[in-house]
């Protein structure tokens, strides 16, 4: 990589005058290649949907447990007797 940067510094002034010195050798860090919509990334799609389904399953399970705990505590609070108070 360092050798490539040295070559850029050496041969950079030989090139035609660029519009801006800061934009001569810039690259986007986010786009490596164009997306091919004719061939979707099926493992990525499966991973996304699988993760979503797992999180929804966990959310529903946790909600059910929370409702059961709420009902248990509500019954315990509703207990009225002379010995407890």
CSV table of C-alpha atoms in Angstrom, one decimal:
chain,number,residue,atom,x,y,z
A,1,UNK,CA,0.0,0.0,0.0
A,2,UNK,CA,2.8,2.4,0.8
A,3,UNK,CA,4.4,1.8,-2.5
A,4,UNK,CA,1.2,2.7,-4.2
A,5,UNK,CA,1.0,5.9,-2.3
A,6,UNK,CA,4.5,6.8,-3.3
A,7,UNK,CA,3.7,6.2,-7.0
A,8,UNK,CA,0.6,8.4,-6.6
A,9,UNK,CA,2.7,11.2,-5.2
A,10,UNK,CA,5.3,10.8,-7.9
A,11,UNK,CA,3.0,10.6,-10.9
A,12,UNK,CA,0.2,12.8,-9.5
A,13,UNK,CA,1.5,16.1,-10.9
A,14,UNK,CA,1.9,14.6,-14.4
A,15,UNK,CA,-1.9,14.0,-14.7
A,16,UNK,CA,-4.1,16.8,-16.0
A,17,UNK,CA,-5.1,19.5,-13.6
A,18,UNK,CA,-7.9,18.1,-11.4
A,19,UNK,CA,-10.9,20.2,-10.4
A,20,UNK,CA,-9.9,20.1,-6.7
A,21,UNK,CA,-6.6,18.9,-5.2
A,22,UNK,CA,-8.4,17.2,-2.3
A,23,UNK,CA,-10.7,15.1,-4.6
A,24,UNK,CA,-8.0,13.6,-6.8
A,25,UNK,CA,-7.7,10.2,-5.1
A,26,UNK,CA,-10.8,9.9,-3.0
A,27,UNK,CA,-12.7,6.7,-2.7
A,28,UNK,CA,-16.1,5.9,-1.1
A,29,UNK,CA,-15.8,3.7,1.9
A,30,UNK,CA,-19.3,2.4,1.5
A,31,UNK,CA,-19.7,1.3,-2.1
A,32,UNK,CA,-17.4,-1.4,-3.3
A,33,UNK,CA,-19.5,-2.5,-6.3
A,34,UNK,CA,-22.8,-1.8,-7.8
A,35,UNK,CA,-25.7,-3.9,-6.5
A,36,UNK,CA,-26.9,-6.7,-8.8
A,37,UNK,CA,-30.7,-6.8,-8.3
A,38,UNK,CA,-31.1,-9.7,-10.7
A,39,UNK,CA,-29.3,-12.0,-8.2
A,40,UNK,CA,-30.2,-11.1,-4.6
A,41,UNK,CA,-27.9,-12.1,-1.8
A,42,UNK,CA,-30.1,-15.0,-0.4
A,43,UNK,CA,-27.9,-15.8,2.6
A,44,UNK,CA,-28.1,-12.2,3.7
A,45,UNK,CA,-31.9,-12.1,3.1
A,46,UNK,CA,-32.2,-15.3,5.2
A,47,UNK,CA,-30.0,-14.0,7.9
A,48,UNK,CA,-32.0,-10.7,8.1
A,49,UNK,CA,-35.4,-12.5,8.2
A,50,UNK,CA,-34.2,-15.2,10.6
A,51,UNK,CA,-32.8,-12.6,13.0
A,52,UNK,CA,-36.1,-10.7,12.9
A,53,UNK,CA,-38.1,-13.8,13.5
A,54,UNK,CA,-35.9,-14.8,16.4
A,55,UNK,CA,-36.1,-11.4,18.0
A,56,UNK,CA,-39.9,-11.3,17.6
A,57,UNK,CA,-40.1,-14.8,19.2
A,58,UNK,CA,-38.0,-13.7,22.1
A,59,UNK,CA,-40.1,-10.5,22.5
A,60,UNK,CA,-43.4,-12.5,22.6
A,61,UNK,CA,-42.0,-15.0,25.0
A,62,UNK,CA,-40.7,-12.3,27.3
A,63,UNK,CA,-44.1,-10.5,27.1
A,64,UNK,CA,-45.9,-13.7,28.1
A,65,UNK,CA,-43.6,-14.2,31.1
A,66,UNK,CA,-44.1,-10.5,32.2
A,67,UNK,CA,-47.9,-10.8,32.0
A,68,UNK,CA,-47.8,-14.0,34.1
A,69,UNK,CA,-45.5,-12.3,36.7
A,70,UNK,CA,-47.9,-9.3,36.7
A,71,UNK,CA,-50.9,-11.5,37.3
A,72,UNK,CA,-49.1,-13.4,40.1
A,73,UNK,CA,-48.1,-10.2,41.9
A,74,UNK,CA,-51.6,-8.8,41.4
A,75,UNK,CA,-53.2,-11.8,43.1
A,76,UNK,CA,-50.6,-11.6,45.9
A,77,UNK,CA,-51.5,-7.9,46.5
A,78,UNK,CA,-55.2,-8.6,46.4
A,79,UNK,CA,-54.9,-11.0,49.3
A,80,UNK,CA,-56.7,-9.5,52.3
A,81,UNK,CA,-56.7,-11.2,55.6
A,82,UNK,CA,-56.4,-10.1,59.2
A,83,UNK,CA,-53.2,-12.0,59.8
A,84,UNK,CA,-51.2,-10.2,57.1
A,85,UNK,CA,-52.1,-6.6,57.9
